[in-house]
Coordinates of C-alpha atoms and ligand atoms in Angstrom, one line a residue:
M1370 CA -5.5 35.4 19.4
K1371 CA -3.6 35.4 22.6
N1372 CA -4.1 32.0 24.2
L1373 CA -6.4 29.0 24.6
K1374 CA -8.7 30.7 27.2
Y1375 CA -9.2 33.7 25.0
F1376 CA -10.0 31.4 22.1
E1377 CA -12.6 29.3 24.0
D1378 CA -14.3 32.3 25.4
A1379 CA -14.5 33.9 22.0
L1380 CA -15.9 30.7 20.5
L1381 CA -18.6 30.4 23.1
K1382 CA -19.6 34.0 22.8
L1383 CA -19.8 33.9 19.0
A1384 CA -21.7 30.7 19.0
I1385 CA -24.4 32.2 21.3
D1386 CA -24.4 35.5 19.4
K1387 CA -25.0 33.7 16.1
G1388 CA -27.6 31.4 17.7
V1389 CA -25.7 28.3 16.9
I1390 CA -26.0 27.0 20.5
D1391 CA -28.5 28.0 23.2
K1392 CA -27.9 29.0 26.8
S1393 CA -28.4 25.5 28.3
Q1394 CA -25.9 24.0 25.8
R1395 CA -23.5 26.7 26.8
T1396 CA -23.9 25.7 30.5
S1397 CA -23.2 22.1 29.8
L1398 CA -20.2 22.9 27.6
L1399 CA -18.8 25.0 30.4
K1400 CA -19.4 22.3 32.9
E1401 CA -17.6 19.8 30.8
R1402 CA -14.7 22.2 30.4
V1403 CA -14.3 22.6 34.1
I1404 CA -15.0 19.1 35.3
K1405 CA -13.7 16.8 32.6
K1406 CA -11.2 19.3 31.2
T1407 CA -12.5 18.5 27.7
P1408 CA -11.2 21.2 25.3
L1409 CA -14.1 23.3 24.1
L1410 CA -13.4 22.7 20.5
E1411 CA -13.9 19.0 21.0
S1412 CA -17.1 19.2 23.0
I1413 CA -18.7 21.9 20.8
S1414 CA -17.9 19.8 17.7
R1415 CA -20.4 17.2 19.0
E1416 CA -23.2 19.9 19.4
V1417 CA -22.8 21.9 16.3
E1418 CA -23.0 21.0 12.6
C1419 CA -19.6 20.9 10.9
E1420 CA -20.4 23.8 8.5
A1421 CA -21.6 26.1 11.2
L1422 CA -18.5 25.4 13.4
L1423 CA -16.2 26.1 10.5
S1424 CA -17.8 29.4 9.9
L1425 CA -17.4 30.3 13.6
L1426 CA -13.7 29.3 13.5
A1427 CA -13.2 31.3 10.3
D1428 CA -14.5 34.4 12.0
I1429 CA -12.4 33.9 15.1
Y1430 CA -9.2 32.9 13.3
D1431 CA -9.8 35.6 10.6
A1432 CA -9.4 32.7 8.2
T1433 CA -11.2 31.4 5.0
V1434 CA -13.1 28.1 5.0
V1435 CA -11.6 25.6 2.6
L1436 CA -13.2 22.3 1.4
E1437 CA -11.3 19.1 0.9
D1438 CA -11.0 19.2 -2.9
E1439 CA -9.6 22.8 -2.7
V1440 CA -6.7 21.7 -0.4
K1441 CA -3.3 21.9 -2.0
V1442 CA -0.6 20.6 0.3
N1443 CA 2.9 21.8 -0.1
E1444 CA 5.6 19.1 -0.2
S1445 CA 8.7 21.2 0.6
P1446 CA 11.1 20.7 3.6
D1447 CA 9.5 23.8 5.0
A1448 CA 6.1 22.0 5.1
D1449 CA 7.7 19.2 7.1
K1450 CA 9.3 21.6 9.5
L1451 CA 6.1 23.6 10.1
F1452 CA 4.1 20.5 10.6
E1453 CA 6.5 18.9 13.1
K1454 CA 7.0 22.1 15.1
F1455 CA 3.6 23.8 14.9
G1456 CA 1.1 21.1 13.8
I1457 CA -0.1 23.1 10.8
V1458 CA -0.1 22.1 7.1
L1459 CA 1.6 24.4 4.6
G1460 CA -0.2 25.0 1.3
D1461 CA 0.5 27.4 -1.6
V1462 CA 3.4 29.7 -1.2
T1463 CA 4.0 32.9 -3.2
S1464 CA 6.9 35.4 -2.9
N1465 CA 5.4 37.1 0.2
K1466 CA 2.5 34.9 1.3
A1467 CA 2.1 31.4 2.6
D1468 CA -1.2 29.5 3.0
V1469 CA -1.5 27.3 6.0
Y1470 CA -4.3 24.8 6.8
L1471 CA -5.5 24.3 10.3
F1472 CA -8.4 23.2 12.4
E1473 CA -7.3 23.8 15.9
P1474 CA -6.4 27.4 16.9
I1475 CA -3.0 28.9 16.4
F1476 CA -1.8 31.8 18.6
D1477 CA -0.2 35.1 17.9
V1478 CA 3.2 34.1 19.3
E1479 CA 3.4 31.1 17.0
I1480 CA 2.1 33.0 14.0
S1481 CA 4.8 35.7 14.3
K1482 CA 7.5 32.9 14.9
I1483 CA 6.4 31.2 11.7
E1484 CA 6.2 34.4 9.7
S1485 CA 9.8 35.3 10.6
M1486 CA 11.0 31.8 10.0
I1487 CA 9.8 31.6 6.4
N1488 CA 9.8 35.3 5.9
K1489 CA 6.3 35.4 4.6
K1490 CA 2.9 36.6 5.8
L1491 CA 0.5 33.7 6.7
R1492 CA -2.9 33.3 5.2
L1493 CA -5.0 31.0 7.5
L1494 CA -7.3 28.5 5.9
V1495 CA -9.6 26.5 8.1
V1496 CA -10.6 23.0 7.2
S1497 CA -12.8 20.5 9.0
K1498 CA -11.3 18.1 11.6
D1499 CA -11.6 15.1 9.2
V1500 CA -10.0 16.9 6.4
F1501 CA -7.2 18.1 8.6
E1502 CA -6.6 14.6 9.9
N1503 CA -6.4 13.3 6.4
I1504 CA -3.9 15.8 5.1
S1505 CA -1.8 15.6 8.2
Q1506 CA -1.8 11.8 8.1
D1507 CA -0.5 12.0 4.5
L1508 CA 2.1 14.5 5.6
K1509 CA 3.1 12.3 8.6
N1510 CA 3.6 9.3 6.3
E1511 CA 5.6 11.4 3.9
I1512 CA 7.9 12.6 6.6
E1513 CA 8.3 9.1 7.9
H1514 CA 9.0 7.9 4.4
K1515 CA 11.6 10.5 3.8
K1516 CA 13.3 9.6 7.0
H1517 CA 13.5 6.0 6.0
H1518 CA 13.8 5.9 2.3
T1519 CA 16.5 8.4 1.5
I1520 CA 20.2 7.9 1.7
S1521 CA 22.7 10.7 1.3
T1522 CA 22.7 12.7 -1.9
N1523 CA 25.8 13.6 -3.9
E1524 CA 25.7 17.1 -2.3
Q1525 CA 25.6 15.6 1.2
L1526 CA 28.5 13.3 0.5
K1527 CA 30.4 16.3 -0.9
A1528 CA 29.9 18.2 2.3
L1529 CA 31.7 15.4 4.3
K1530 CA 35.4 15.4 4.9
E1531 CA 37.0 13.1 2.3
D1532 CA 38.4 10.8 5.1
D1533 CA 34.9 10.2 6.4
V1534 CA 33.1 9.4 3.2
A1535 CA 34.0 5.7 3.0
I1536 CA 32.9 4.8 6.4
F1537 CA 29.9 7.0 6.5
F1538 CA 28.5 5.9 3.2
A1539 CA 29.1 2.1 3.6
D1540 CA 27.6 2.2 7.2
E1541 CA 24.7 4.2 5.9
L1542 CA 23.9 1.7 3.2
L1543 CA 24.1 -1.4 5.4
Q1544 CA 22.0 0.2 8.2
K1545 CA 19.4 1.3 5.6
C1546 CA 19.3 -2.2 4.1
F1547 CA 18.4 -3.5 7.6
D1548 CA 15.9 -0.7 8.4
M1549 CA 14.1 -1.2 5.1
K1550 CA 14.1 -5.0 5.4
A1551 CA 15.8 -5.0 2.0
S1552 CA 17.4 -8.3 1.0
D1553 CA 20.2 -7.0 -1.2
I1554 CA 22.2 -3.9 -2.0
H1555 CA 23.5 -3.4 -5.5
I1556 CA 26.3 -0.9 -6.1
E1557 CA 26.6 -0.5 -9.8
P1558 CA 29.2 1.5 -11.8
L1559 CA 27.7 3.2 -14.8
K1560 CA 29.4 5.2 -17.6
D1561 CA 30.5 8.1 -15.5
S1562 CA 28.6 7.7 -12.3
F1563 CA 27.3 4.8 -10.2
R1564 CA 24.0 3.9 -8.6
V1565 CA 22.8 2.2 -5.5
R1566 CA 19.7 0.0 -5.7
M1567 CA 18.2 -2.2 -3.0
R1568 CA 15.8 -5.2 -3.4
L1569 CA 12.6 -4.6 -1.5
N1570 CA 9.9 -7.3 -1.5
G1571 CA 11.7 -9.0 -4.4
M1572 CA 12.0 -5.9 -6.6
L1573 CA 15.0 -3.6 -7.1
E1574 CA 14.5 0.0 -6.4
E1575 CA 16.9 2.8 -7.0
F1576 CA 18.1 4.8 -3.9
G1577 CA 20.6 7.1 -5.4
K1578 CA 23.0 8.0 -8.3
Y1579 CA 26.4 9.4 -7.5
D1580 CA 29.5 10.9 -9.0
E1581 CA 32.1 8.3 -9.9
F1582 CA 34.4 10.2 -7.6
F1583 CA 32.8 8.5 -4.6
Y1584 CA 32.9 5.0 -6.0
P1585 CA 36.4 4.0 -4.9
F1586 CA 35.7 5.1 -1.4
L1587 CA 32.7 2.9 -1.1
S1588 CA 34.0 -0.1 -3.0
S1589 CA 37.3 -0.2 -1.0
R1590 CA 35.4 0.1 2.3
V1591 CA 33.1 -2.8 1.4
K1592 CA 36.0 -4.9 0.2
L1593 CA 38.0 -4.2 3.3
L1594 CA 35.1 -5.2 5.6
A1595 CA 34.6 -8.4 3.6
N1596 CA 38.3 -9.3 3.7
L1597 CA 38.7 -9.1 0.0
D1598 CA 41.7 -8.0 -2.0
I1599 CA 41.3 -4.3 -2.5
A1600 CA 43.9 -4.1 -5.3
E1601 CA 42.3 -6.9 -7.3
R1602 CA 39.9 -5.4 -9.8
R1603 CA 39.8 -7.9 -12.7
Q1604 CA 38.6 -11.1 -11.0
T1605 CA 35.3 -11.9 -9.3
Q1606 CA 35.6 -12.1 -5.5
D1607 CA 33.3 -13.5 -2.9
G1608 CA 33.4 -12.8 0.8
A1609 CA 31.3 -12.1 3.8
L1610 CA 31.1 -9.4 6.4
L1611 CA 29.5 -8.9 9.8
F1612 CA 28.0 -5.5 10.4
K1613 CA 26.7 -4.0 13.6
V1614 CA 23.4 -2.4 12.8
K1615 CA 21.4 -0.4 15.2
N1616 CA 18.1 -2.0 16.0
K1617 CA 16.1 0.4 18.2
D1618 CA 18.4 0.7 21.3
F1619 CA 20.5 -2.3 20.6
F1620 CA 23.2 -3.3 18.2
V1621 CA 22.9 -6.5 16.3
D1622 CA 25.5 -8.3 14.1
I1623 CA 24.0 -8.9 10.7
P1624 CA 25.9 -11.0 8.3
F1625 CA 26.1 -10.0 4.6
R1626 CA 27.4 -12.1 1.8
V1627 CA 29.5 -9.9 -0.6
S1628 CA 30.1 -10.6 -4.3
V1629 CA 32.3 -8.5 -6.5
M1630 CA 32.2 -8.8 -10.3
P1631 CA 34.2 -6.8 -12.8
T1632 CA 31.9 -5.1 -15.5
I1633 CA 32.9 -2.8 -18.4
Y1634 CA 32.5 0.3 -16.2
G1635 CA 34.1 -1.1 -13.0
E1636 CA 33.3 -3.6 -10.3
K1637 CA 29.7 -4.3 -9.5
I1638 CA 29.2 -5.1 -5.8
V1639 CA 26.2 -7.0 -4.5
L1640 CA 25.6 -7.4 -0.7
R1641 CA 23.1 -10.0 0.3
R1642 CA 21.7 -9.7 3.8
L1643 CA 21.6 -13.1 5.7
S1644 CA 19.6 -13.8 8.7
S1645 CA 21.2 -13.0 12.1
G1646 CA 19.8 -16.1 13.7
D1647 CA 17.8 -14.0 16.0
E1648 CA 14.8 -14.0 13.7
M1649 CA 13.1 -17.3 14.0
I1650 CA 10.8 -18.4 11.2
Y1651 CA 7.6 -20.2 12.0
L1652 CA 5.3 -22.2 9.8
S1653 CA 2.4 -20.1 10.8
E1654 CA 4.0 -17.0 9.4
L1655 CA 4.4 -18.3 5.9
G1656 CA 0.9 -17.6 4.7
M1657 CA 0.1 -21.3 4.1
E1658 CA -3.6 -21.9 4.0
E1659 CA -5.0 -24.2 6.6
D1660 CA -5.6 -27.3 4.6
I1661 CA -2.0 -27.3 3.1
L1662 CA -0.5 -26.4 6.5
D1663 CA -2.2 -29.4 8.1
K1664 CA -0.9 -31.8 5.4
W1665 CA 2.5 -30.2 5.5
K1666 CA 2.8 -30.5 9.3
K1667 CA 1.8 -34.2 9.1
A1668 CA 4.3 -34.9 6.4
I1669 CA 7.3 -33.2 8.1
K1670 CA 6.7 -35.1 11.3
R1671 CA 7.0 -38.5 9.7
P1672 CA 9.9 -40.7 10.9
H1673 CA 11.5 -41.2 7.5
G1674 CA 11.2 -40.4 3.9
I1675 CA 12.1 -37.4 1.8
I1676 CA 10.3 -34.2 1.4
L1677 CA 11.1 -31.9 -1.5
V1678 CA 10.4 -28.2 -1.9
S1679 CA 10.5 -27.0 -5.5
G1680 CA 10.4 -23.6 -7.2
P1681 CA 12.6 -21.1 -9.0
T1682 CA 15.4 -19.2 -7.3
G1683 CA 14.1 -16.7 -4.8
S1684 CA 10.8 -18.4 -4.3
G1685 CA 11.3 -18.8 -0.5
K1686 CA 12.2 -22.5 -0.5
S1687 CA 14.8 -22.3 2.2
T1688 CA 12.5 -20.2 4.4
T1689 CA 9.9 -22.9 4.2
L1690 CA 12.4 -25.6 5.0
F1691 CA 13.8 -23.7 8.0
A1692 CA 10.3 -23.1 9.4
A1693 CA 9.8 -26.9 9.1
I1694 CA 13.1 -27.6 10.9
N1695 CA 12.1 -25.1 13.5
E1696 CA 8.8 -26.9 14.0
I1697 CA 10.3 -30.4 14.6
N1698 CA 13.4 -29.1 16.4
K1699 CA 13.5 -31.0 19.8
T1700 CA 16.3 -32.1 22.0
N1701 CA 15.6 -35.8 21.5
I1702 CA 16.4 -35.7 17.8
N1703 CA 19.6 -35.0 15.9
I1704 CA 19.1 -32.5 13.1
T1705 CA 21.9 -31.8 10.7
T1706 CA 21.9 -29.5 7.7
V1707 CA 24.3 -29.1 4.8
E1708 CA 24.1 -25.7 3.1
D1709 CA 25.9 -23.5 0.7
P1710 CA 25.9 -21.1 2.4
V1711 CA 24.2 -21.2 5.8
E1712 CA 21.3 -18.8 5.5
F1713 CA 19.6 -19.0 8.9
K1714 CA 21.1 -20.1 12.1
I1715 CA 18.9 -22.4 14.2
P1716 CA 19.9 -23.1 17.9
G1717 CA 20.3 -26.8 18.5
V1718 CA 20.8 -27.7 14.9
N1719 CA 24.1 -28.9 13.5
Q1720 CA 24.7 -26.7 10.4
L1721 CA 27.4 -27.6 8.0
Q1722 CA 28.4 -25.0 5.5
I1723 CA 30.1 -26.3 2.4
D1724 CA 31.3 -24.7 -0.8
S1725 CA 29.5 -26.9 -3.2
H1726 CA 32.0 -26.1 -6.0
K1727 CA 34.7 -27.8 -3.9
I1728 CA 32.8 -30.5 -1.9
S1729 CA 29.7 -32.1 -3.3
F1730 CA 26.5 -32.3 -1.3
S1731 CA 26.6 -36.1 -1.7
H1732 CA 30.1 -36.2 -0.2
A1733 CA 29.1 -34.1 2.8
L1734 CA 25.9 -36.2 3.1
R1735 CA 27.9 -39.4 3.4
S1736 CA 29.9 -37.9 6.3
I1737 CA 26.8 -36.8 8.0
L1738 CA 25.2 -40.3 7.8
R1739 CA 28.1 -41.5 10.1
Q1740 CA 26.9 -38.9 12.7
D1741 CA 23.7 -40.7 13.6
P1742 CA 21.3 -38.1 12.3
D1743 CA 17.5 -38.3 12.6
V1744 CA 16.7 -35.4 10.3
I1745 CA 18.9 -34.2 7.5
M1746 CA 18.4 -31.0 5.5
L1747 CA 20.3 -30.9 2.3
G1748 CA 20.6 -27.5 0.5
E1749 CA 19.7 -28.6 -3.0
I1750 CA 19.5 -31.7 -5.1
R1751 CA 21.3 -30.9 -8.3
D1752 CA 22.8 -34.1 -9.5
K1753 CA 22.2 -37.9 -9.7
E1754 CA 24.8 -38.7 -7.0
T1755 CA 23.3 -36.3 -4.4
A1756 CA 19.8 -37.4 -5.3
E1757 CA 20.6 -41.1 -4.9
T1758 CA 22.5 -40.7 -1.6
A1759 CA 19.6 -38.6 -0.2
L1760 CA 16.9 -41.1 -1.3
R1761 CA 18.8 -44.0 0.1
A1762 CA 19.3 -42.2 3.4
S1763 CA 15.6 -41.6 3.6
L1764 CA 15.0 -45.3 3.1
T1765 CA 17.3 -46.3 5.9
G1766 CA 15.3 -44.5 8.6
H1767 CA 16.1 -40.9 8.2
M1768 CA 13.9 -37.9 7.4
V1769 CA 15.4 -35.9 4.6
F1770 CA 14.5 -32.4 3.5
S1771 CA 15.8 -30.8 0.3
T1772 CA 15.0 -28.5 -2.5
I1773 CA 14.9 -29.1 -6.2
H1774 CA 14.6 -26.7 -9.2
T1775 CA 11.3 -27.6 -10.9
N1776 CA 8.2 -25.7 -11.8
D1777 CA 5.5 -27.7 -10.1
A1778 CA 5.2 -30.5 -7.5
P1779 CA 4.4 -33.5 -9.8
S1780 CA 7.3 -32.7 -12.2
S1781 CA 9.8 -33.0 -9.2
A1782 CA 9.2 -36.7 -9.1
T1783 CA 9.7 -37.2 -12.8
R1784 CA 12.7 -34.9 -12.7
L1785 CA 14.5 -37.3 -10.3
I1786 CA 13.8 -40.2 -12.7
D1787 CA 15.1 -38.1 -15.5
M1788 CA 18.3 -37.6 -13.5
G1789 CA 18.7 -41.3 -13.7
I1790 CA 17.3 -42.5 -10.4
E1791 CA 15.4 -45.8 -10.5
P1792 CA 11.6 -45.1 -10.4
F1793 CA 11.1 -47.6 -7.5
L1794 CA 13.6 -45.6 -5.4
V1795 CA 11.7 -42.4 -6.0
A1796 CA 8.3 -44.1 -5.4
S1797 CA 9.3 -45.6 -2.1
S1798 CA 11.1 -42.6 -0.6
V1799 CA 9.4 -39.4 -1.6
V1800 CA 6.5 -38.6 0.8
G1801 CA 5.6 -35.2 -0.2
I1802 CA 6.5 -32.4 -2.7
L1803 CA 5.8 -28.8 -2.1
A1804 CA 6.0 -26.3 -5.0
Q1805 CA 6.0 -22.6 -4.1
R1806 CA 6.3 -19.1 -5.3
L1807 CA 6.2 -15.7 -3.6
I1808 CA 3.5 -13.3 -4.6
R1809 CA 3.4 -9.6 -3.7
V1810 CA 0.8 -8.4 -1.3
L1811 CA -1.2 -5.2 -2.3
C1812 CA -0.9 -2.1 -0.2
S1813 CA -4.2 -1.7 1.5
A1814 CA -3.8 2.0 1.7
C1815 CA -3.9 2.5 -2.1
K1816 CA -5.1 -0.7 -3.8
T1817 CA -7.9 0.2 -6.3
E1818 CA -10.7 -1.8 -7.8
H1819 CA -10.1 -3.6 -11.1
V1820 CA -12.8 -5.4 -13.1
L1821 CA -11.4 -8.4 -15.0
S1822 CA -11.8 -8.0 -18.8
K1823 CA -13.1 -10.8 -20.9
S1824 CA -9.7 -12.1 -21.8
E1825 CA -8.3 -11.8 -18.3
S1826 CA -11.2 -13.7 -16.8
E1827 CA -11.0 -16.4 -19.4
I1828 CA -7.3 -17.1 -18.6
L1829 CA -8.2 -17.6 -15.0
Y1830 CA -11.5 -19.4 -15.6
L1831 CA -13.3 -16.7 -13.7
E1832 CA -16.6 -15.0 -14.6
E1833 CA -16.3 -11.9 -16.7
N1834 CA -16.4 -8.6 -14.7
T1835 CA -15.2 -10.3 -11.5
K1836 CA -14.1 -7.6 -9.2
V1837 CA -10.5 -7.8 -8.0
Y1838 CA -7.9 -5.2 -6.9
K1839 CA -4.9 -3.8 -8.6
A1840 CA -1.8 -1.9 -7.5
K1841 CA -1.7 1.9 -7.5
G1842 CA 1.1 3.2 -5.4
C1843 CA 1.2 5.7 -2.6
R1844 CA 3.7 7.1 0.0
K1845 CA 3.1 4.2 2.3
C1846 CA 4.2 1.6 -0.2
N1847 CA 6.9 3.7 -1.8
G1848 CA 4.9 4.0 -4.9
S1849 CA 5.0 0.3 -5.8
G1850 CA 1.5 -0.6 -4.7
Y1851 CA 2.8 -3.6 -2.7
V1852 CA 3.9 -3.9 0.9
S1853 CA 5.2 -7.5 1.4
R1854 CA 5.2 -11.0 -0.1
M1855 CA 3.5 -14.2 0.9
G1856 CA 3.9 -17.8 -0.2
V1857 CA 1.7 -19.5 -2.8
Y1858 CA 1.8 -23.3 -2.4
E1859 CA 1.0 -26.5 -4.2
F1860 CA 1.5 -29.6 -2.0
L1861 CA 1.5 -33.1 -3.4
V1862 CA 1.2 -35.8 -0.8
V1863 CA 2.5 -39.0 -2.3
D1864 CA -0.1 -41.7 -1.4
D1865 CA -0.1 -45.3 -2.5
V1866 CA -1.7 -44.6 -5.9
I1867 CA 0.8 -41.8 -6.7
S1868 CA 3.6 -44.0 -5.5
Q1869 CA 2.5 -46.7 -7.9
M1870 CA 2.2 -44.1 -10.7
I1871 CA 5.8 -43.0 -10.1
N1872 CA 6.9 -46.6 -9.9
H1873 CA 5.3 -47.3 -13.3
N1874 CA 7.0 -44.2 -14.7
K1875 CA 3.7 -42.4 -15.4
G1876 CA 4.3 -38.9 -16.6
D1877 CA 3.8 -35.8 -14.4
V1878 CA 0.7 -34.8 -16.3
D1879 CA -1.1 -38.0 -15.2
I1880 CA 0.1 -37.6 -11.6
K1881 CA -1.1 -34.0 -11.6
E1882 CA -4.5 -34.9 -12.9
Y1883 CA -4.9 -37.6 -10.3
A1884 CA -3.7 -35.4 -7.5
I1885 CA -6.1 -32.6 -8.5
N1886 CA -9.2 -34.7 -9.1
E1887 CA -8.8 -37.4 -6.5
C1888 CA -6.8 -35.8 -3.7
G1889 CA -8.0 -32.2 -4.1
M1890 CA -4.6 -30.8 -4.6
K1891 CA -4.6 -27.1 -5.3
T1892 CA -2.2 -26.0 -8.0
I1893 CA 0.0 -22.9 -7.6
L1894 CA -2.3 -21.1 -10.0
Q1895 CA -5.4 -22.1 -8.1
S1896 CA -3.9 -21.0 -4.8
A1897 CA -2.8 -17.7 -6.4
K1898 CA -6.4 -17.2 -7.7
E1899 CA -7.7 -17.6 -4.2
I1900 CA -5.3 -14.9 -3.0
L1901 CA -6.5 -12.7 -5.9
L1902 CA -10.2 -13.2 -5.0
A1903 CA -9.4 -12.5 -1.3
H1904 CA -8.2 -9.1 -2.6
K1905 CA -4.7 -9.6 -1.3
T1906 CA -2.9 -9.5 -4.6
S1907 CA -3.4 -8.3 -8.2
Y1908 CA -4.1 -10.0 -11.5
D1909 CA -0.6 -8.9 -12.7
E1910 CA 1.0 -10.7 -9.8
V1911 CA -0.9 -13.9 -10.5
M1912 CA 0.2 -13.8 -14.1
R1913 CA 3.8 -13.0 -13.1
I1914 CA 4.1 -16.0 -10.8
A1915 CA 2.2 -18.2 -13.3
A1916 CA 4.9 -17.5 -15.8
E1917 CA 7.8 -18.3 -13.5
Ligands
ZN2162 ZN1 0.2 2.1 -1.2

């Protein structure tokens, strides 16, 4: 077939000859072609049954009609190239023949170009428009995925000049970490190789394995950037680096914290990406459900008292606190934070970075109190001294935010008492405790139905055979079945009754029971169940965070 006009004329003629359209349809199709410039294939698709159209196209293309379940898409680099250049999808390939799927016409010039490119004769297979869109969408995702999700292979590194390896490889990893929104990069020496993993949505994924030959290049480069001692290989070292990543057309400085630790096979290096300060965090983005969000907003706007956020490491506690600080950040109040290290930068907020191994939080806090603060955010309450200083500060007209390492909200209050704080001090200062976890959100492109078994439903107090969804994994979600994470919350508002309970040293079980029954507090598990029933997460995820 020579060109588009030739194709359209042939299609019209054949459709008339075969009686698929009549003369009046032909007239209106021709009119549409002239006036609206609608491609004939598009307009005729509306008039003619799919099957009849495919048989016409097969005749004109000299092709075979193929149904969806017979399609076998090729996943080689050739397939990507042909799709990007010619918009056709490569199928089975033999020594001298290659199948290609198409719906729209392809012309002689292109066919001969492709044939000489891959050195094979083409066999054309025509599929319906829908099928073609499906398979080409998959291929598009795959190509996009390959672009984003691969880093250099051993072979590609070998092809570089030795002088270039260090800079190229380190730059590539840091840029990729930013592009993929990964939180950490792990460079891990193994017996006679090393691997690179990155943490995506809370889970580590392997990106590549390399000859040990390349390891010194990469490790020296990272240590140099982080101002660490390159010759030192037996001690742990901590540092930081600022890396210019490309963000669309701009360059942004992204800070990374670098930690080096000697292992039996060499130094393991972990780089943690910190916020650049350009990415503001808002309460509305955390995934808090409305009822909790309302209570939380009310609590953080109180003039004094202490608010605690509890949860295991990596449960998003700092993010929640920063979103809170962001919400109340106004020019007429003085906000000061003490952190180890500073994770997010907030304009207008005095952020104090301390090394908590050298200066205690309570020491820093006492200095801050001399600076006339309204709101204080304290990285973490770990010891009695810090707890006591923080609670007393909140009683003397300051609003204090901090985090504490406990499993649920009620046990945070009792934890403070266990640390040796007077119950009355806890009872009169704590205004609210938020417990939280991060749960992974299912990929909507591939999540599949899952009917809860008897034992599964019993654990969650749900009816047997409740329909939920589970993870499967596709190209879009990098095979993990999940695309992001969201917060799961339990918020305990300390009212007069709870305050009395704390004062009388009632245990966390009693407090929890009262909060659930009388104040309608949702537990972490209850909130996670709701996310499960909203089909946003899986049973496995609910169980995973319940065990944390
Ligand atoms: Zn998926």
